[in-house]
Coordinates of C-alpha atoms (C1' of nucleotides) in Angstrom, one line a residue:
Chain A
M1 CA 46.3 42.6 279.5
K2 CA 43.6 41.4 277.3
L3 CA 41.4 44.1 275.8
D4 CA 37.7 43.3 276.2
I5 CA 34.7 45.5 275.3
S6 CA 33.1 45.1 278.4
L7 CA 36.0 46.5 280.2
V8 CA 36.2 49.7 278.3
K9 CA 32.6 50.4 277.5
K10 CA 32.2 52.5 280.8
F11 CA 34.4 55.1 279.3
A12 CA 32.8 58.2 277.7
L13 CA 34.7 57.5 274.5
F14 CA 33.4 54.1 273.9
A15 CA 29.9 54.4 275.4
E16 CA 28.3 55.7 272.6
M17 CA 30.2 53.7 270.0
A18 CA 29.0 50.7 268.0
D19 CA 30.4 47.5 269.2
G20 CA 32.2 46.9 265.7
D21 CA 33.7 50.3 265.9
I22 CA 35.1 49.5 269.3
E23 CA 36.7 46.3 268.2
A24 CA 37.8 48.0 265.3
M25 CA 39.7 50.5 267.4
L26 CA 40.8 48.1 270.0
S27 CA 42.3 45.9 267.5
H28 CA 44.9 48.5 266.6
A29 CA 45.7 49.2 270.5
V30 CA 48.2 48.1 272.5
S31 CA 47.8 48.2 276.5
R32 CA 50.7 49.6 278.3
R33 CA 51.5 49.6 282.1
I34 CA 53.1 52.6 283.6
A35 CA 54.8 53.1 286.8
A36 CA 54.5 55.8 289.0
G37 CA 57.3 58.3 288.4
D38 CA 57.8 57.2 284.7
A39 CA 57.0 59.4 281.8
V40 CA 54.7 58.3 279.1
F41 CA 55.9 60.9 276.7
E42 CA 58.2 64.0 277.0
Q43 CA 58.0 67.5 276.0
G44 CA 59.2 68.1 272.8
A45 CA 59.7 64.5 271.5
P46 CA 58.1 63.4 268.2
A47 CA 54.3 62.5 269.0
T48 CA 54.2 58.8 268.0
H49 CA 51.4 57.6 269.8
F50 CA 48.2 58.9 271.2
F51 CA 46.4 57.2 274.2
L52 CA 43.4 56.6 276.6
L53 CA 44.0 56.2 280.2
L54 CA 42.1 53.2 281.7
N55 CA 43.3 53.8 285.2
G56 CA 45.9 55.5 287.4
R57 CA 46.9 59.3 287.2
L58 CA 48.9 61.3 285.2
K59 CA 50.2 64.9 285.3
V60 CA 50.9 66.7 282.2
S61 CA 53.3 69.6 282.7
Q62 CA 55.4 72.2 280.7
V63 CA 58.8 73.8 281.4
T64 CA 59.3 77.5 280.2
P65 CA 62.2 78.5 278.5
Q66 CA 63.3 80.0 281.8
G67 CA 62.9 76.7 283.2
Q68 CA 60.0 77.0 285.4
Q69 CA 57.5 74.4 285.4
I70 CA 53.8 74.4 285.3
I71 CA 51.1 71.6 285.4
V72 CA 48.8 72.1 282.5
R73 CA 46.4 69.4 283.7
M74 CA 45.7 66.0 285.3
V75 CA 44.9 62.9 283.3
N76 CA 42.1 61.0 284.7
P77 CA 40.7 57.4 283.8
G78 CA 38.9 57.7 280.6
D79 CA 40.7 60.9 279.3
L80 CA 42.3 60.8 275.8
F81 CA 45.8 62.2 276.2
G82 CA 48.7 62.9 273.8
I83 CA 46.4 63.6 270.9
A84 CA 48.9 66.0 269.5
K85 CA 47.7 65.5 266.0
A86 CA 44.2 67.1 266.9
L87 CA 46.2 70.1 267.6
Q88 CA 48.1 69.9 264.6
R89 CA 51.7 69.3 266.2
S90 CA 54.1 66.8 265.3
D91 CA 55.7 66.8 268.8
Y92 CA 54.2 66.5 272.3
P93 CA 53.4 70.3 273.6
G94 CA 54.2 68.7 277.5
T95 CA 55.5 65.8 279.6
A96 CA 53.2 63.2 280.8
L97 CA 54.4 61.7 284.1
C98 CA 52.8 59.1 285.8
V99 CA 51.9 59.7 289.4
S100 CA 50.0 56.8 290.5
E101 CA 50.6 53.2 288.9
A102 CA 48.6 53.5 285.4
V103 CA 47.4 51.5 282.5
A104 CA 46.8 53.3 279.2
L105 CA 46.0 52.2 275.6
C106 CA 48.3 53.3 272.8
W107 CA 47.6 53.8 269.4
P108 CA 50.2 54.7 266.7
M109 CA 49.6 58.4 265.6
E110 CA 49.4 57.7 262.1
L111 CA 46.1 56.1 262.6
W112 CA 44.7 59.2 264.3
S113 CA 43.4 60.9 261.0
Q114 CA 42.2 57.5 259.7
M115 CA 40.4 56.6 263.0
I116 CA 39.0 60.2 262.8
S117 CA 37.5 60.1 259.5
Q118 CA 36.2 56.5 259.8
N119 CA 34.7 56.9 263.3
P120 CA 32.5 59.9 263.6
Q121 CA 32.1 59.1 267.4
L122 CA 35.8 59.5 267.8
A123 CA 36.0 62.8 266.0
A124 CA 33.1 64.0 268.2
T125 CA 34.6 62.8 271.3
A126 CA 38.0 64.5 270.4
L127 CA 36.2 67.7 269.6
T128 CA 34.3 67.8 273.1
T129 CA 37.6 66.8 274.9
I130 CA 39.5 69.7 273.3
G131 CA 36.4 72.0 273.8
Q132 CA 36.1 71.2 277.5
R133 CA 39.9 71.7 278.0
L134 CA 39.8 75.0 276.4
Q135 CA 36.7 76.0 278.8
E136 CA 38.8 74.6 281.6
A137 CA 41.9 76.6 280.6
H138 CA 39.8 80.0 280.2
T139 CA 38.5 79.2 283.7
R140 CA 41.9 79.1 284.9
I141 CA 43.2 82.1 283.0
R142 CA 40.0 84.0 284.6
E143 CA 41.0 82.7 288.1
I144 CA 44.8 83.6 287.7
S145 CA 44.0 86.9 286.3
T146 CA 41.4 88.1 288.9
E147 CA 41.5 86.1 292.1
E148 CA 44.2 86.1 294.8
V149 CA 46.3 83.1 295.6
E150 CA 44.2 81.7 298.7
R151 CA 41.2 81.5 296.4
R152 CA 43.0 80.0 293.5
V153 CA 44.4 77.2 295.6
A154 CA 40.9 76.6 297.1
H155 CA 39.5 76.1 293.4
A156 CA 42.4 73.9 292.5
V157 CA 41.9 71.8 295.6
L158 CA 38.3 71.5 295.2
R159 CA 38.8 70.5 291.7
L160 CA 41.1 67.8 292.5
S161 CA 39.0 66.5 295.2
E162 CA 36.1 66.2 292.5
Q163 CA 38.1 64.7 289.8
A164 CA 40.2 62.4 291.9
G165 CA 38.7 62.2 295.5
R166 CA 37.8 59.4 297.4
A167 CA 35.4 59.6 300.3
E168 CA 37.0 59.2 303.6
G169 CA 35.3 59.7 306.8
A170 CA 33.5 62.9 306.7
G171 CA 35.8 64.3 304.1
V172 CA 37.3 63.7 300.7
R173 CA 40.9 62.2 300.0
I174 CA 43.2 63.2 297.1
D175 CA 43.6 59.8 295.8
F176 CA 47.0 60.3 294.5
P177 CA 50.4 61.6 295.8
I178 CA 50.5 65.3 295.4
T179 CA 53.1 67.9 296.7
R180 CA 52.6 71.5 297.8
Q181 CA 54.9 72.1 294.7
D182 CA 52.4 70.5 292.4
I183 CA 49.7 72.6 293.7
A184 CA 52.1 75.6 293.3
E185 CA 52.5 74.6 289.8
M186 CA 48.6 74.5 289.0
T187 CA 47.9 77.6 290.6
G188 CA 50.7 80.0 289.5
T189 CA 52.4 80.5 293.0
T190 CA 55.2 79.1 294.9
L191 CA 55.3 76.1 297.1
H192 CA 56.0 78.5 300.1
T193 CA 52.7 80.2 299.7
V194 CA 50.9 77.0 299.2
S195 CA 52.5 75.6 302.3
R196 CA 51.4 78.8 304.4
I197 CA 47.8 78.6 303.1
L198 CA 47.4 74.9 303.7
S199 CA 48.8 75.2 307.4
A200 CA 46.3 78.0 307.9
W201 CA 43.5 76.0 306.4
E202 CA 44.7 73.0 308.6
G203 CA 44.5 75.2 311.8
R204 CA 40.7 76.1 310.8
G205 CA 39.9 72.4 310.4
L206 CA 39.4 72.7 306.4
V207 CA 42.0 70.2 305.5
S208 CA 44.4 68.0 306.9
G209 CA 47.8 67.4 305.0
G210 CA 50.8 65.2 305.3
R211 CA 53.7 64.5 303.0
Q212 CA 52.4 64.0 299.5
K213 CA 48.9 63.7 300.9
L214 CA 45.8 65.9 301.1
L215 CA 42.5 65.3 302.9
V216 CA 39.7 67.8 302.5
R217 CA 37.7 67.6 305.7
D218 CA 35.3 70.4 305.2
V219 CA 34.5 70.9 301.5
A220 CA 31.7 73.3 302.2
G221 CA 33.8 75.6 304.2
L222 CA 36.3 75.5 301.2
K223 CA 33.8 76.2 298.6
A224 CA 32.6 79.2 300.5
L225 CA 36.3 80.5 300.6
A226 CA 36.7 79.9 297.0
E227 CA 33.2 81.5 296.0
N228 CA 32.7 84.4 298.4
E229 CA 34.2 87.7 297.7
K230 CA 35.3 88.0 301.3
M231 CA 34.4 86.1 304.1
G232 CA 33.1 87.5 307.3
Chain B
M1 CA 26.3 91.9 250.4
K2 CA 26.5 89.1 247.9
L3 CA 28.1 85.7 248.7
D4 CA 30.7 84.9 246.5
I5 CA 33.0 82.0 246.4
S6 CA 36.0 83.8 245.1
L7 CA 35.4 86.3 248.0
V8 CA 35.5 84.0 250.7
K9 CA 38.3 81.5 249.5
K10 CA 41.2 83.3 250.9
F11 CA 40.2 82.2 254.3
A12 CA 41.5 79.0 255.8
L13 CA 38.3 77.5 256.5
F14 CA 37.3 77.4 252.8
A15 CA 41.0 77.2 251.2
E16 CA 40.9 73.6 251.0
M17 CA 37.3 73.1 250.6
A18 CA 35.6 71.8 247.3
D19 CA 33.6 74.6 245.5
G20 CA 30.5 72.3 245.9
D21 CA 30.8 72.3 249.6
I22 CA 31.6 76.0 250.0
E23 CA 28.4 76.7 248.0
A24 CA 26.4 74.6 250.0
M25 CA 27.7 76.4 253.2
L26 CA 27.4 79.9 251.8
S27 CA 23.6 78.8 250.7
H28 CA 22.7 78.7 254.5
A29 CA 24.8 81.9 255.5
V30 CA 23.7 85.2 256.1
S31 CA 26.1 88.1 256.1
R32 CA 25.9 90.6 258.8
R33 CA 27.3 94.1 259.4
I34 CA 28.5 95.0 262.8
A35 CA 29.2 98.6 263.9
A36 CA 31.9 99.4 266.3
G37 CA 30.7 99.0 269.8
D38 CA 27.9 96.6 269.1
A39 CA 27.7 93.1 270.6
V40 CA 27.3 90.1 268.3
F41 CA 26.2 88.1 271.1
E42 CA 26.0 88.2 274.9
Q43 CA 27.7 86.1 277.5
G44 CA 25.0 83.6 278.9
A45 CA 22.6 84.2 276.0
P46 CA 21.2 81.3 274.1
A47 CA 23.6 80.2 271.4
T48 CA 21.6 80.8 268.2
H49 CA 24.4 81.2 265.4
F50 CA 27.8 80.6 264.8
F51 CA 29.8 83.1 262.7
L52 CA 32.9 83.4 260.4
L53 CA 34.5 87.0 260.8
L54 CA 35.1 88.3 257.3
N55 CA 36.6 91.7 258.2
G56 CA 36.9 94.1 261.1
R57 CA 38.0 92.9 264.7
L58 CA 36.0 91.7 267.7
K59 CA 37.1 91.3 271.3
V60 CA 35.6 88.2 273.3
S61 CA 35.3 88.9 277.1
Q62 CA 34.0 87.4 280.2
V63 CA 32.7 88.8 283.3
T64 CA 33.6 86.9 286.7
P65 CA 30.9 86.4 289.1
Q66 CA 32.6 89.2 291.0
G67 CA 32.2 91.6 288.2
Q68 CA 35.7 91.8 287.1
Q69 CA 36.2 91.5 283.1
I70 CA 38.8 89.6 281.1
I71 CA 39.7 89.4 277.5
V72 CA 39.6 86.0 276.4
R73 CA 40.8 86.8 272.9
M74 CA 40.5 88.9 269.9
V75 CA 38.6 87.7 266.7
N76 CA 40.3 88.2 263.5
P77 CA 39.3 88.0 259.9
G78 CA 39.2 84.5 258.9
D79 CA 38.4 83.1 262.4
L80 CA 35.3 81.2 263.4
F81 CA 33.7 82.3 266.5
G82 CA 30.7 81.8 268.6
I83 CA 31.0 77.9 268.1
A84 CA 29.5 77.1 271.2
K85 CA 28.1 73.6 270.0
A86 CA 31.6 72.6 269.4
L87 CA 32.3 73.1 273.2
Q88 CA 29.0 71.4 273.8
R89 CA 27.4 74.4 275.2
S90 CA 24.0 75.8 274.7
D91 CA 24.8 79.4 275.5
Y92 CA 27.6 81.7 274.5
P93 CA 30.5 81.7 277.4
G94 CA 31.4 85.1 276.6
T95 CA 30.2 88.5 275.1
A96 CA 31.6 89.2 271.4
L97 CA 32.1 93.1 271.0
C98 CA 32.9 94.6 267.8
V99 CA 35.8 97.0 268.1
S100 CA 36.1 98.1 264.3
E101 CA 33.4 97.9 261.9
A102 CA 32.8 94.5 260.9
V103 CA 31.1 92.0 258.5
A104 CA 30.5 88.2 259.7
L105 CA 28.9 85.2 258.1
C106 CA 26.1 83.8 260.3
W107 CA 24.8 80.3 260.5
P108 CA 21.9 79.1 262.5
M109 CA 23.3 76.8 265.2
E110 CA 21.1 73.9 264.3
L111 CA 23.0 73.4 261.3
W112 CA 26.1 72.7 263.2
S113 CA 26.0 69.3 263.6
Q114 CA 24.6 68.7 260.2
M115 CA 27.3 70.7 258.5
I116 CA 30.0 69.1 260.5
S117 CA 29.1 65.5 259.8
Q118 CA 28.4 66.5 255.9
N119 CA 31.7 68.3 255.6
P120 CA 34.7 66.7 257.1
Q121 CA 36.8 69.7 256.1
L122 CA 34.7 71.9 258.4
A123 CA 35.3 69.4 261.2
A124 CA 38.8 69.3 260.7
T125 CA 39.1 73.3 260.6
A126 CA 36.9 73.2 263.8
L127 CA 39.2 70.9 265.6
T128 CA 42.1 72.7 264.6
T129 CA 40.8 76.0 265.6
I130 CA 39.8 74.8 268.9
G131 CA 43.3 73.1 269.2
Q132 CA 45.0 76.2 268.6
R133 CA 42.9 78.4 270.9
L134 CA 43.8 75.6 273.6
Q135 CA 47.5 76.1 272.8
E136 CA 47.1 79.9 273.0
A137 CA 45.4 79.4 276.4
H138 CA 48.1 77.5 277.5
T139 CA 50.7 79.7 276.6
R140 CA 48.6 82.5 278.4
I141 CA 48.5 80.3 281.5
R142 CA 52.2 79.9 281.4
E143 CA 53.1 83.6 281.1
I144 CA 50.5 84.7 283.8
S145 CA 51.9 82.1 286.0
T146 CA 55.6 82.5 285.6
E147 CA 56.3 86.0 284.2
E148 CA 56.0 89.3 285.8
V149 CA 53.6 92.0 284.5
E150 CA 56.1 93.9 282.1
R151 CA 56.9 90.7 280.2
R152 CA 53.3 89.7 280.0
V153 CA 52.4 92.8 278.4
A154 CA 55.3 92.9 276.2
H155 CA 54.0 89.4 274.9
A156 CA 50.4 90.8 274.5
V157 CA 51.5 93.7 272.5
L158 CA 53.7 91.7 270.3
R159 CA 50.8 89.2 269.7
L160 CA 48.5 92.1 268.7
S161 CA 51.0 93.8 266.4
E162 CA 51.4 90.1 264.7
Q163 CA 47.8 89.5 264.4
A164 CA 46.5 93.0 263.8
G165 CA 49.6 95.2 263.0
R166 CA 49.8 97.3 260.0
A167 CA 53.3 98.5 259.1
E168 CA 53.6 102.2 259.6
G169 CA 57.2 103.7 258.9
A170 CA 59.7 101.7 260.8
G171 CA 57.1 100.3 263.2
V172 CA 53.7 98.4 263.6
R173 CA 50.5 100.0 264.4
I174 CA 47.9 98.2 266.1
D175 CA 44.9 98.3 263.5
F176 CA 42.0 98.8 266.1
P177 CA 41.2 101.0 268.8
I178 CA 42.5 99.5 271.9
T179 CA 42.6 101.1 275.6
R180 CA 45.0 100.4 278.5
Q181 CA 42.2 98.8 280.1
D182 CA 41.8 96.3 277.3
I183 CA 45.6 95.4 277.7
A184 CA 45.3 95.2 281.2
E185 CA 42.4 92.5 280.8
M186 CA 44.4 90.6 278.4
T187 CA 47.3 90.2 280.7
G188 CA 45.9 89.9 284.3
T189 CA 46.8 93.3 285.6
T190 CA 45.5 96.8 285.9
L191 CA 45.1 99.7 283.7
H192 CA 47.3 101.8 286.2
T193 CA 50.2 99.4 285.7
V194 CA 49.7 99.1 282.2
S195 CA 49.9 102.9 281.7
R196 CA 52.9 103.1 283.7
I197 CA 54.9 100.4 281.5
L198 CA 53.8 102.1 278.2
S199 CA 55.0 105.3 279.6
A200 CA 58.3 103.8 280.5
W201 CA 58.6 102.1 277.0
E202 CA 57.6 105.3 275.3
G203 CA 60.6 107.0 277.1
R204 CA 62.8 104.3 276.0
G205 CA 61.4 104.8 272.2
L206 CA 60.1 101.3 272.0
V207 CA 56.4 102.3 271.6
S208 CA 54.3 105.5 271.1
G209 CA 51.0 105.8 272.6
G210 CA 47.8 107.8 272.2
R211 CA 44.3 107.7 273.1
Q212 CA 43.0 104.1 272.0
K213 CA 46.2 104.2 269.8
L214 CA 49.6 102.0 270.0
L215 CA 52.2 102.0 267.6
V216 CA 55.2 99.6 268.2
R217 CA 58.3 101.3 267.2
D218 CA 60.9 98.9 268.1
V219 CA 59.9 95.4 267.5
A220 CA 63.1 93.8 268.2
G221 CA 63.5 95.8 271.5
L222 CA 60.2 94.6 272.7
K223 CA 60.8 91.0 271.8
A224 CA 64.1 91.1 273.7
L225 CA 62.2 92.4 276.6
A226 CA 59.7 89.8 276.4
E227 CA 62.1 86.8 275.9
N228 CA 65.2 87.6 277.9
E229 CA 65.3 86.5 281.6
K230 CA 66.7 90.0 282.3
M231 CA 67.9 92.8 280.4
G232 CA 71.3 94.3 280.9
Chain C
dG1 C1' 31.8 126.4 271.9
dG2 C1' 31.1 124.7 276.4
dC3 C1' 29.8 120.5 278.9
dT4 C1' 30.3 116.0 279.8
dT5 C1' 32.2 111.4 279.4
dT6 C1' 36.0 108.5 278.5
dC7 C1' 40.8 107.7 278.6
dG8 C1' 45.3 108.4 280.6
dT9 C1' 49.0 109.6 283.5
dT10 C1' 51.5 109.9 287.8
dG11 C1' 52.3 110.0 293.0
dA12 C1' 51.8 108.1 297.1
dT13 C1' 50.8 104.1 300.2
dG14 C1' 50.3 99.5 301.6
dA15 C1' 49.2 94.8 301.1
dA16 C1' 50.1 90.5 298.9
dT17 C1' 53.2 87.2 298.1
dC18 C1' 57.8 86.1 296.6
dG19 C1' 62.9 84.8 297.8
dC20 C1' 65.9 83.5 300.8
dA21 C1' 67.2 81.1 304.8
dA22 C1' 67.2 77.6 308.1
dA23 C1' 65.0 74.1 310.8
dT24 C1' 62.1 69.8 310.7
dA25 C1' 60.2 65.7 309.2
dA26 C1' 59.1 61.8 306.4
dA27 C1' 60.5 58.5 303.1
dT28 C1' 64.4 55.9 300.6
dC29 C1' 68.9 53.6 300.3
dC30 C1' 72.6 50.7 301.4
Chain D
dG1 C1' 69.8 51.9 311.5
dG2 C1' 72.3 55.7 310.1
dA3 C1' 72.9 58.4 305.9
dT4 C1' 70.9 60.9 302.2
dT5 C1' 67.3 62.6 299.8
dT6 C1' 63.0 64.9 299.3
dA7 C1' 59.2 67.3 301.3
dT8 C1' 57.5 70.6 304.4
dT9 C1' 57.2 74.4 307.7
dT10 C1' 58.1 79.1 309.0
dG11 C1' 60.2 83.5 309.8
dC12 C1' 61.9 87.7 307.7
dG13 C1' 63.1 91.3 304.6
dA14 C1' 62.6 92.6 299.7
dT15 C1' 59.7 93.8 295.8
dT16 C1' 56.1 94.0 293.0
dC17 C1' 51.8 95.5 292.0
dA18 C1' 47.1 96.9 293.3
dT19 C1' 44.6 100.5 295.4
dC20 C1' 43.4 105.3 296.3
dA21 C1' 43.2 109.7 294.7
dA22 C1' 43.8 113.7 292.0
dC23 C1' 44.6 115.8 287.7
dG24 C1' 45.1 116.3 282.7
dA25 C1' 43.6 115.6 277.9
dA26 C1' 41.3 114.0 274.2
dA27 C1' 36.7 112.8 272.0
dG28 C1' 31.7 113.3 272.0
dC29 C1' 27.3 116.0 272.5
dC30 C1' 23.8 119.4 272.3

DNA sequence: GGCTTTCGTTGATGAATCGCAAATAAATCC
DNA sequence: GGATTTATTTGCGATTCATCAACGAAAGCC
């Protein structure tokens, strides 16, 4: 793929950057196509590159020493990922798996420090990126610690519909294949419980499901369920 | 208190910094003494300052819309805190409460951007600080999602003993007043459950308790409990 | 020193949700 | 198109843990 400034300027990282700086960054980048199901990098592997997702979706997961898996986050177009250096790590802390056909820009990790110091905008973006992830992580901790499963699932589904939703009829379709197991790993529960909850919601007309599919039919209803202490 | 380079150089933030830069930073700083029980800042208040803890301990907590409280983290000497600007926030996301007599350096938040851009070492420290917090947050998410309560409490207590432990006899004393409720808010459970768990541990000689006191008597035993899938 | 407040312990009960098992259904592979 | 794999649904029993309740003990306050 040809790397073109006009093509990438819509992404937050580049939006505020001077054209010269963008060109400098792009000149070191390689674009890479990733097929659904492929891993961009694996947990524990030496961190050789950092990335910017141009389109498609990835999920970043970790496996615990006991072999259980959790989904750390979804990566959406425009997101930096694999920036292990910013966390002062030499290996990737998680595995990045492509869930829908993606294209990413790749830079060798050696360039990270250099680019950071030469490019204040990149440094600022990296800092805010990580800052936002930290806040999301705290939100998640708060939810897992204090809310019961149904509300956690509601929050997770709403978040998905905001970050990766496409309008469909009166509702919002989650724009990539997602399993009950995925949702379970995002909310700290089991696929069985997620399945039961979604079934119940489907009965109430809040969502409609399908294999690896999810359509939120009643966003307001789900929000009420997520926010309100107890529904009447 | 007189601000002196030799006094602060032991802290990670200043360790790698040139003397001139340290002086420049200190020249804008005010040191502040905080009594146990006082709040340095409160959740939702406009973020007017950022801080470096010189000594003492703080706990940062958040209250949920439903009024439940969680402890986001403990602040130890040498830690930056209240750096809302780095998270692109104009208010403090949590409340910082002093648990043992503390001294902190304070800078007006307006200086943040300026100091960051003039001082690459501060930028780097801020980035790694937040990066480490992010990793801790992910660890916590993993634990709450996949582990049962007793092991989460074990991990939390071990972490406390590492970060704020003082050798005492064969064991490690947590060096500040801590309640069962605090531990519950760090692990996403209730004070009742924590109390039961600590009582059981005390019976097995792993810890010994007391009002707002905690002594880990058998670090290795606790570690085994925290790590192993199931004990024999 | 007595009173009040905060903190801790422990038992009993029940609800949330996990784990297991078995059946169904959709997609994929030759 | 049948066989296989991967997802999903659902019932039921087991278990963990929160909740309610009551009491005991330590620390702070006049």
